[in-house]
Short mmCIF file of C-alpha atoms and ligand atoms in Angstrom, two decimals:
data_model
loop_
_atom_site.label_atom_id
_atom_site.label_comp_id
_atom_site.label_asym_id
_atom_site.label_seq_id
_atom_site.Cartn_x
_atom_site.Cartn_y
_atom_site.Cartn_z
CA MET A 243 -57.43 88.50 -37.57
CA TYR A 244 -55.04 86.74 -39.95
CA LEU A 245 -55.86 87.07 -43.67
CA THR A 246 -54.11 85.28 -46.53
CA GLY A 247 -52.63 87.40 -49.31
CA GLU A 248 -55.69 86.79 -51.50
CA GLU A 249 -58.09 87.65 -48.65
CA GLN A 250 -56.22 90.89 -47.95
CA GLN A 251 -56.50 91.78 -51.65
CA MET A 252 -60.23 91.01 -51.55
CA LEU A 253 -60.58 93.32 -48.57
CA ASP A 254 -58.49 96.02 -50.22
CA GLY A 255 -60.67 96.08 -53.34
CA LYS A 256 -58.38 94.27 -55.83
CA PHE A 257 -61.33 91.98 -56.70
CA GLY A 258 -63.80 94.89 -56.95
CA GLU A 259 -65.81 96.98 -54.57
CA GLY A 260 -68.57 94.36 -54.08
CA VAL A 261 -66.11 91.72 -52.86
CA SER A 262 -64.47 94.33 -50.64
CA ILE A 263 -67.81 95.17 -48.97
CA ALA A 264 -68.48 91.46 -48.38
CA MET A 265 -65.01 90.97 -46.86
CA LYS A 266 -65.42 94.01 -44.61
CA VAL A 267 -68.60 92.50 -43.17
CA LEU A 268 -66.99 89.09 -42.70
CA VAL A 269 -63.87 90.53 -41.05
CA ALA A 270 -66.03 92.62 -38.72
CA VAL A 271 -68.07 89.55 -37.74
CA GLY A 272 -64.89 87.53 -37.28
CA GLU A 273 -63.30 90.18 -35.08
CA ALA A 274 -66.47 90.50 -33.00
CA PHE A 275 -66.39 86.75 -32.31
CA GLY A 276 -62.61 86.45 -31.88
CA ALA A 277 -61.97 84.43 -35.06
CA GLU A 278 -58.29 83.95 -35.82
CA ARG A 279 -58.70 83.38 -39.56
CA MET A 280 -61.09 82.69 -42.43
CA VAL A 281 -62.06 79.28 -43.78
CA GLU A 282 -63.42 78.44 -47.24
CA ILE A 283 -67.02 77.30 -47.65
CA THR A 284 -68.44 74.86 -50.17
CA ARG A 285 -72.15 75.74 -49.95
CA SER A 286 -74.48 78.38 -48.57
CA HIS A 287 -78.11 79.34 -48.14
CA VAL A 288 -79.48 82.88 -47.94
CA ALA A 289 -82.73 83.47 -46.08
CA LEU A 290 -83.84 86.35 -48.28
CA SER A 291 -86.84 88.05 -46.71
CA ASN A 292 -88.21 90.03 -49.64
CA GLN A 293 -88.23 93.08 -47.37
CA GLU A 294 -86.68 96.52 -47.86
CA ALA A 295 -83.53 96.03 -45.78
CA ASP A 296 -82.65 92.76 -47.47
CA LEU A 297 -83.27 94.28 -50.88
CA TRP A 298 -81.18 97.34 -50.02
CA PHE A 299 -78.20 95.15 -49.10
CA VAL A 300 -78.26 92.79 -52.06
CA GLU A 301 -78.72 95.69 -54.50
CA LYS A 302 -75.80 97.50 -52.85
CA LEU A 303 -73.58 94.46 -53.50
CA VAL A 304 -74.88 94.09 -57.06
CA LYS A 305 -74.26 97.78 -57.84
CA ALA A 306 -70.74 97.34 -56.51
CA GLY A 307 -70.19 94.48 -58.97
CA ALA A 308 -70.30 91.50 -56.59
CA THR A 309 -71.04 87.99 -57.83
CA CYS A 310 -71.13 84.79 -55.82
CA ARG A 311 -68.14 82.44 -55.74
CA VAL A 312 -70.46 79.91 -54.08
CA SER A 313 -74.01 80.09 -55.45
CA PRO A 314 -76.43 80.05 -52.50
CA THR A 315 -79.91 78.57 -52.53
CA VAL A 316 -82.48 81.11 -51.32
CA ASN A 317 -85.60 81.33 -49.16
CA PRO A 318 -89.11 81.84 -50.47
CA GLY A 319 -90.66 85.26 -50.96
CA PHE A 320 -94.04 84.85 -52.59
CA ASN A 321 -95.23 83.54 -55.90
CA LEU A 322 -96.23 86.79 -57.53
CA GLU A 323 -97.83 85.26 -60.63
CA TYR A 324 -99.96 82.91 -58.51
CA PHE A 325 -101.22 85.53 -56.07
CA GLN A 326 -101.94 88.01 -58.85
CA GLN A 327 -104.36 85.43 -60.29
CA VAL A 328 -106.16 84.54 -57.07
CA LYS A 329 -105.94 87.73 -54.93
CA ALA A 330 -104.95 91.37 -55.35
CA VAL A 331 -101.25 92.14 -54.83
CA ASP A 332 -100.13 95.56 -53.59
CA ARG A 333 -98.04 97.52 -56.17
CA ASP A 334 -95.21 98.20 -53.69
CA ASP A 335 -94.99 94.53 -52.74
CA GLU A 336 -94.94 93.58 -56.40
CA GLU A 337 -92.05 95.93 -57.05
CA ILE A 338 -90.04 94.67 -54.07
CA ILE A 339 -90.41 91.05 -55.10
CA LYS A 340 -89.47 91.78 -58.71
CA ARG A 341 -86.38 93.74 -57.67
CA THR A 342 -85.43 91.07 -55.11
CA ARG A 343 -85.63 88.34 -57.73
CA ALA A 344 -83.61 90.39 -60.22
CA ALA A 345 -80.89 91.28 -57.69
CA TYR A 346 -80.42 87.71 -56.44
CA LYS A 347 -80.36 86.44 -60.03
CA THR A 348 -77.71 88.99 -61.00
CA ILE A 349 -75.52 88.22 -58.00
CA GLY A 350 -75.55 84.55 -58.96
CA ALA A 351 -77.86 82.88 -56.45
CA THR A 352 -79.68 79.65 -57.32
CA LEU A 353 -83.32 80.72 -57.27
CA THR A 354 -84.85 77.82 -55.34
CA TYR A 355 -87.24 79.98 -53.22
CA ASN A 356 -87.54 77.21 -50.65
CA CYS A 357 -86.82 77.12 -46.90
CA THR A 358 -85.96 73.40 -46.71
CA PRO A 359 -83.04 73.33 -49.19
CA TYR A 360 -81.36 70.72 -46.96
CA LEU A 361 -83.95 68.14 -48.11
CA GLU A 362 -83.80 68.84 -51.84
CA LYS A 363 -81.01 70.78 -53.45
CA ASN A 364 -78.41 71.88 -50.93
CA ILE A 365 -77.41 68.79 -48.95
CA PRO A 366 -74.04 68.89 -47.22
CA ARG A 367 -71.93 65.96 -46.10
CA PHE A 368 -70.60 65.35 -42.61
CA GLY A 369 -68.06 67.95 -41.51
CA GLU A 370 -68.55 70.25 -44.51
CA ILE A 371 -68.00 73.96 -43.72
CA THR A 372 -70.92 76.05 -44.94
CA ALA A 373 -72.75 79.36 -44.40
CA PHE A 374 -76.47 78.77 -43.87
CA SER A 375 -79.08 81.23 -42.70
CA GLU A 376 -82.74 80.23 -42.14
CA SER A 377 -83.96 78.98 -38.79
CA SER A 378 -84.95 75.45 -39.83
CA ALA A 379 -81.91 75.00 -42.08
CA THR A 380 -79.07 75.73 -39.64
CA PRO A 381 -80.08 73.15 -37.00
CA TYR A 382 -80.85 70.54 -39.65
CA ILE A 383 -77.49 70.68 -41.38
CA ASN A 384 -75.54 71.03 -38.11
CA SER A 385 -77.41 68.40 -36.15
CA VAL A 386 -78.78 65.86 -38.64
CA TYR A 387 -75.94 65.89 -41.20
CA GLY A 388 -73.09 66.90 -38.90
CA ALA A 389 -72.10 69.64 -41.37
CA ARG A 390 -70.99 72.96 -39.90
CA THR A 391 -72.49 76.42 -40.02
CA ASN A 392 -72.97 79.31 -37.66
CA ARG A 393 -76.41 80.85 -37.30
CA GLU A 394 -75.84 83.20 -40.21
CA ALA A 395 -77.96 86.22 -41.04
CA ALA A 396 -79.17 86.51 -44.63
CA GLN A 397 -76.60 89.29 -45.13
CA SER A 398 -73.61 87.44 -43.63
CA ALA A 399 -74.52 84.30 -45.61
CA LEU A 400 -74.67 86.43 -48.78
CA CYS A 401 -71.26 87.97 -48.00
CA ALA A 402 -69.87 84.47 -47.41
CA SER A 403 -71.30 83.38 -50.78
CA VAL A 404 -69.58 86.33 -52.50
CA ALA A 405 -66.25 85.86 -50.73
CA GLY A 406 -66.38 82.04 -50.65
CA ARG A 407 -65.31 81.99 -47.00
CA VAL A 408 -66.44 82.68 -43.45
CA PRO A 409 -64.61 83.64 -40.26
CA LEU A 410 -63.66 80.52 -38.29
CA TYR A 411 -65.52 80.69 -34.96
CA GLY A 412 -68.53 79.32 -33.08
CA LEU A 413 -70.12 76.12 -34.33
CA LEU A 414 -67.37 75.64 -36.92
CA LEU A 415 -65.01 74.65 -34.09
CA ASP A 416 -65.04 71.21 -32.41
CA GLU A 417 -65.10 72.58 -28.87
CA ASN A 418 -68.30 74.58 -29.45
CA ARG A 419 -70.21 71.55 -30.73
CA ARG A 420 -70.03 69.82 -27.37
CA GLY A 421 -73.39 69.20 -25.69
CA GLN A 422 -74.06 71.41 -22.67
CA VAL A 423 -77.59 70.70 -21.50
CA LEU A 424 -78.96 67.19 -20.96
CA VAL A 425 -82.65 67.18 -21.90
CA GLU A 426 -84.59 64.15 -20.74
CA VAL A 427 -87.84 63.94 -22.71
CA GLN A 428 -90.57 62.27 -20.69
CA ALA A 429 -93.39 63.57 -22.89
CA LYS A 430 -94.78 61.08 -25.42
CA MET A 431 -93.20 61.55 -28.86
CA GLU A 432 -95.47 59.67 -31.23
CA SER A 433 -95.85 61.92 -34.27
CA ASP A 434 -93.99 64.54 -36.29
CA PHE A 435 -96.24 67.15 -34.69
CA ASP A 436 -94.94 66.19 -31.23
CA TYR A 437 -91.50 67.36 -32.40
CA ASN A 438 -92.98 70.74 -33.32
CA MET A 439 -94.26 71.11 -29.79
CA LEU A 440 -91.08 69.78 -28.15
CA GLY A 441 -88.99 72.22 -30.20
CA TYR A 442 -91.11 75.20 -29.25
CA CYS A 443 -91.31 74.19 -25.59
CA ALA A 444 -87.69 73.14 -24.87
CA PRO A 445 -85.76 76.46 -25.17
CA LYS A 446 -87.54 77.94 -22.13
CA LYS A 447 -85.94 75.25 -19.99
CA ILE A 448 -82.68 74.86 -21.91
CA GLY A 449 -81.72 78.55 -21.88
CA PHE A 450 -78.47 79.04 -23.78
CA GLY A 451 -76.38 75.99 -24.61
CA VAL A 452 -76.28 73.00 -26.96
CA PRO A 453 -79.02 70.54 -25.94
CA VAL A 454 -78.57 66.77 -25.91
CA PHE A 455 -81.91 64.97 -26.03
CA THR A 456 -82.52 61.57 -24.50
CA GLY A 457 -85.76 59.61 -24.42
CA LEU A 458 -86.58 60.18 -28.11
CA PRO A 459 -87.31 57.25 -30.45
CA ILE A 460 -84.37 56.01 -32.54
CA LYS A 461 -86.58 55.87 -35.64
CA THR A 462 -87.30 59.50 -36.42
CA SER A 463 -88.59 60.90 -39.72
CA PRO A 464 -86.93 63.78 -41.63
CA GLU A 465 -90.15 65.75 -41.05
CA ALA A 466 -89.88 65.28 -37.26
CA LEU A 467 -86.28 66.54 -37.29
CA MET A 468 -87.19 69.42 -39.59
CA ASN A 469 -89.96 70.40 -37.15
CA LEU A 470 -87.74 70.06 -34.10
CA GLY A 471 -84.99 72.30 -35.49
CA ALA A 472 -87.38 74.92 -36.90
CA GLN A 473 -89.10 75.39 -33.57
CA LEU A 474 -85.94 75.19 -31.40
CA ASN A 475 -84.34 77.92 -33.46
CA THR A 476 -87.50 80.06 -33.37
CA ALA A 477 -88.36 79.79 -29.69
CA GLY A 478 -84.67 79.89 -28.74
CA ALA A 479 -81.52 80.36 -30.80
CA VAL A 480 -80.64 76.68 -31.04
CA SER A 481 -78.67 76.00 -34.20
CA LEU A 482 -77.20 72.71 -33.03
CA TYR A 483 -78.74 69.89 -31.00
CA HIS A 484 -77.88 66.26 -30.48
CA ILE A 485 -80.18 63.27 -30.06
CA VAL A 486 -78.42 60.32 -28.47
CA GLY A 487 -78.40 57.37 -30.85
CA VAL A 488 -79.85 59.44 -33.73
CA THR A 489 -77.62 62.36 -34.76
CA PRO A 490 -74.07 61.70 -35.96
CA GLU A 491 -72.15 63.53 -33.26
CA ALA A 492 -74.07 61.74 -30.47
CA PRO A 493 -73.67 57.96 -30.80
CA THR A 494 -73.53 57.92 -26.97
CA ILE A 495 -74.17 60.46 -24.19
CA GLU A 496 -70.42 60.56 -23.50
CA ALA A 497 -69.63 61.39 -27.12
CA ALA A 498 -72.29 64.10 -27.21
CA PHE A 499 -70.76 65.80 -24.13
CA HIS A 500 -67.16 65.18 -25.32
CA GLY A 501 -66.58 63.11 -22.17
CA GLU A 502 -67.50 65.96 -19.82
CA ASP A 503 -70.44 66.35 -17.45
CA PRO A 504 -73.57 68.25 -18.58
CA GLU A 505 -73.62 71.84 -17.35
CA LYS A 506 -77.36 71.56 -16.75
CA ARG A 507 -80.06 68.87 -16.70
CA VAL A 508 -83.71 69.47 -17.57
CA VAL A 509 -86.79 67.31 -17.99
CA ILE A 510 -89.61 67.96 -20.49
CA THR A 511 -92.95 66.50 -19.48
CA GLU A 512 -96.34 66.22 -21.14
CA GLU A 513 -97.53 69.02 -18.87
CA ASP A 514 -94.70 71.35 -20.03
CA ILE A 515 -95.78 70.87 -23.63
CA LYS A 516 -99.45 71.39 -22.83
CA GLN A 517 -98.67 74.64 -21.00
CA VAL A 518 -96.69 76.04 -23.96
CA ARG A 519 -99.40 75.03 -26.41
CA ASP A 520 -102.04 76.76 -24.28
CA VAL A 521 -100.00 79.98 -24.46
CA ILE A 522 -99.26 80.08 -28.20
CA SER A 523 -102.47 78.54 -29.52
CA ALA A 524 -105.68 80.52 -29.97
CA GLU A 525 -108.80 79.02 -28.44
CA ALA A 526 -110.63 76.25 -30.26
CA GLY A 527 -113.82 77.13 -32.12
CA LYS A 528 -114.77 78.45 -35.58
CA ILE A 529 -111.87 79.01 -38.01
CA ASP A 530 -111.57 80.93 -41.28
CA PHE A 531 -108.72 79.07 -42.97
CA ALA A 532 -105.96 76.44 -42.69
CA LEU A 533 -102.31 77.21 -43.53
CA PHE A 534 -99.40 74.74 -43.72
CA GLY A 535 -95.80 74.84 -44.82
CA CYS A 536 -93.73 76.64 -42.23
CA PRO A 537 -91.20 75.14 -42.96
CA HIS A 538 -92.24 74.09 -46.48
CA LEU A 539 -94.07 70.78 -46.48
CA THR A 540 -92.42 67.66 -47.87
CA ILE A 541 -94.09 65.39 -50.42
CA ASN A 542 -94.92 62.93 -47.58
CA GLN A 543 -96.82 65.64 -45.73
CA VAL A 544 -98.62 66.75 -48.90
CA ALA A 545 -99.59 63.10 -49.53
CA LYS A 546 -101.02 62.84 -46.01
CA ILE A 547 -103.18 65.92 -46.59
CA ALA A 548 -104.35 64.62 -49.99
CA ARG A 549 -105.30 61.23 -48.53
CA MET A 550 -107.45 62.94 -45.90
CA LEU A 551 -109.11 65.23 -48.45
CA GLU A 552 -109.90 62.60 -51.11
CA GLY A 553 -113.58 62.94 -52.04
CA LYS A 554 -114.18 65.66 -49.38
CA LYS A 555 -115.06 69.36 -49.56
CA LEU A 556 -113.37 71.98 -47.39
CA ALA A 557 -115.50 74.36 -45.34
CA VAL A 558 -112.70 76.96 -45.24
CA GLU A 559 -109.79 77.99 -47.47
CA LEU A 560 -106.74 75.75 -47.17
CA TRP A 561 -103.24 76.70 -48.28
CA VAL A 562 -100.15 74.49 -48.49
CA CYS A 563 -96.75 76.18 -49.00
CA THR A 564 -94.00 74.08 -50.48
CA SER A 565 -91.14 74.07 -52.98
CA SER A 566 -91.70 74.10 -56.74
CA LEU A 567 -90.18 70.61 -56.90
CA THR A 568 -92.63 69.24 -54.33
CA LYS A 569 -95.57 70.93 -56.06
CA GLU A 570 -94.52 69.35 -59.36
CA LEU A 571 -94.28 65.94 -57.65
CA ALA A 572 -97.70 66.51 -56.06
CA LYS A 573 -99.09 67.25 -59.52
CA ARG A 574 -97.58 64.11 -61.04
CA MET A 575 -98.82 61.94 -58.19
CA GLY A 576 -102.36 63.30 -58.26
CA TYR A 577 -102.21 65.00 -54.84
CA LEU A 578 -102.56 68.49 -56.32
CA GLY A 579 -105.75 67.48 -58.14
CA ILE A 580 -107.25 65.97 -54.96
CA ILE A 581 -106.45 69.07 -52.91
CA ASN A 582 -107.76 71.42 -55.62
CA ARG A 583 -111.01 69.43 -56.00
CA ALA A 584 -111.56 69.71 -52.24
CA GLY A 585 -111.17 73.49 -52.59
CA GLY A 586 -107.58 73.79 -51.33
CA HIS A 587 -104.45 75.31 -52.90
CA ILE A 588 -100.79 74.34 -53.11
CA VAL A 589 -98.60 77.38 -53.65
CA GLU A 590 -94.90 77.10 -54.35
CA ASP A 591 -92.02 79.51 -53.61
CA THR A 592 -94.04 81.28 -50.89
CA CYS A 593 -93.41 81.97 -47.22
CA ILE A 594 -96.22 82.34 -44.67
CA ASP A 595 -94.61 85.60 -43.44
CA GLN A 596 -95.18 87.67 -46.58
CA PRO A 597 -97.61 90.45 -47.51
CA CYS A 598 -99.38 88.22 -50.06
CA TRP A 599 -101.55 86.90 -47.20
CA GLN A 600 -103.21 90.25 -46.47
CA PHE A 601 -106.63 88.74 -47.12
CA LEU A 602 -106.09 86.57 -44.00
CA TYR A 603 -105.14 89.41 -41.65
CA GLY A 604 -107.52 89.70 -38.71
CA LYS A 605 -108.76 86.14 -39.24
CA LYS A 606 -108.32 82.91 -37.31
CA GLY A 607 -106.65 79.89 -38.85
CA VAL A 608 -105.37 76.48 -37.94
CA THR A 609 -101.81 75.24 -38.49
CA ASP A 610 -99.44 72.56 -37.21
CA SER A 611 -96.52 75.01 -36.83
CA PRO A 612 -95.88 77.20 -33.77
CA LYS A 613 -93.31 79.05 -35.91
CA CYS A 614 -96.10 80.00 -38.32
CA ALA A 615 -98.22 81.32 -35.44
CA TYR A 616 -95.28 83.23 -33.95
CA TYR A 617 -94.17 84.95 -37.16
CA THR A 618 -97.67 85.96 -38.27
CA GLU A 619 -98.68 87.50 -34.94
CA ARG A 620 -97.31 90.83 -36.20
CA ARG A 621 -99.59 90.53 -39.23
CA ASN A 622 -102.62 90.12 -36.97
CA MET A 623 -103.17 86.49 -37.88
CA ASP A 624 -104.35 84.18 -35.15
CA PHE A 625 -103.78 80.41 -35.10
CA VAL A 626 -105.06 77.35 -33.31
CA ILE A 627 -102.16 74.87 -33.22
CA ARG A 628 -102.97 71.23 -33.88
CA SER A 629 -101.46 68.22 -35.72
CA ILE A 630 -101.88 68.13 -39.52
CA SER A 631 -104.63 65.48 -39.23
CA GLU A 632 -106.57 67.54 -36.67
CA CYS A 633 -106.13 70.65 -38.82
CA ILE A 634 -107.56 68.89 -41.88
CA GLU A 635 -110.55 67.62 -39.88
CA ALA A 636 -111.09 71.18 -38.66
CA ALA A 637 -110.82 72.62 -42.19
CA ILE A 638 -113.47 70.18 -43.43
CA LYS A 639 -115.83 71.18 -40.60
CA GLY A 640 -114.84 74.85 -40.33
CA GLU A 641 -114.25 74.42 -36.66
CA VAL A 642 -111.61 73.11 -34.23
CA LYS A 643 -112.93 70.97 -31.44
FE1 LIG B 786 -90.21 78.98 -44.32
FE2 LIG B 786 -91.16 81.40 -44.08
FE3 LIG B 786 -91.71 79.61 -42.28
S1 LIG B 786 -89.15 80.86 -44.75
S2 LIG B 786 -89.91 78.31 -42.23
S3 LIG B 786 -92.34 79.53 -44.43
S4 LIG B 786 -91.32 81.76 -41.87
#
């Protein structure tokens, strides 16, 4: 793989051991994927997991003196101060989160602790070359903004942030952004929740390849597109999709397929979506809690929940995960007060897949996100999947119909 003089010096350790480690990883990734050279990035996002392996790697770079040329935004862990007030936090988990925070601060990350940075702080322009990890972030910036990133791991995105470049391969190249699978959506798409279900259902039929959706409404909310990408990239490994007439690289079907024929055609029906929901959703009945925010809820979604809870009392615990910015907005706009008075909580900087939720293990909840149900299976949490409105109704009654 060709390296410039500066890149060779970075690899050889002239810029310090930390930069050299980052370059070694990037060169290895580039060689594995047949990249011919590196390309500079202008922004990045690291999906830190607040788990031992992630901590080990970032501390290794910090000890070797690395700092970020491009400061990445970072994923949520959990809000230690909040959970210490409301529930007990395990000592080991407390130590990991403190060390994770310290290491990412030292390396020069921007401590956003939010998994939808593409809606708030880290918004690329069309064509911008970036290094994003996080399953809802990569499809959003590739598909909705037309920026470019591969499906980075937290570690490769961190190395790219340190080195300020990535190997040029995959979705950074025009030819790999061409649509491959034509997906005709016959199922009704009337709400943001429908996009959650479409995203979780579609990869089974798509297989590998860049999907091009037809049959979707032209007017689509940011929340719908956030849901679609999060679920596509969880149920499959879809980091780029096109929607004809909606996303920037698909003004027409011909443009989406770069003038070529689709390699495959599939249809998604109402029945397909129902079948997938029956598999991932627990059975209706009594529930113990409601959990939202995978990905982090937007202020519009928080407002919807607050409107439904105004003057009501919840029968079960309700948790909303979001960014610190959205929580602050919710406070200013009165939504936080309404949700708190109903007995619910808004917690910022926190991911649903963290050990702070131990008090919910072995219980049954309700959520609008198949990704939430999928990730928490390993933590013995069970979810009935419904739209946000149906979830709120269930949380008020303590039961899903
Ligand atoms: Fe966000 Fe964690 Fe879900 S990072 S998308 S809340 S698994």
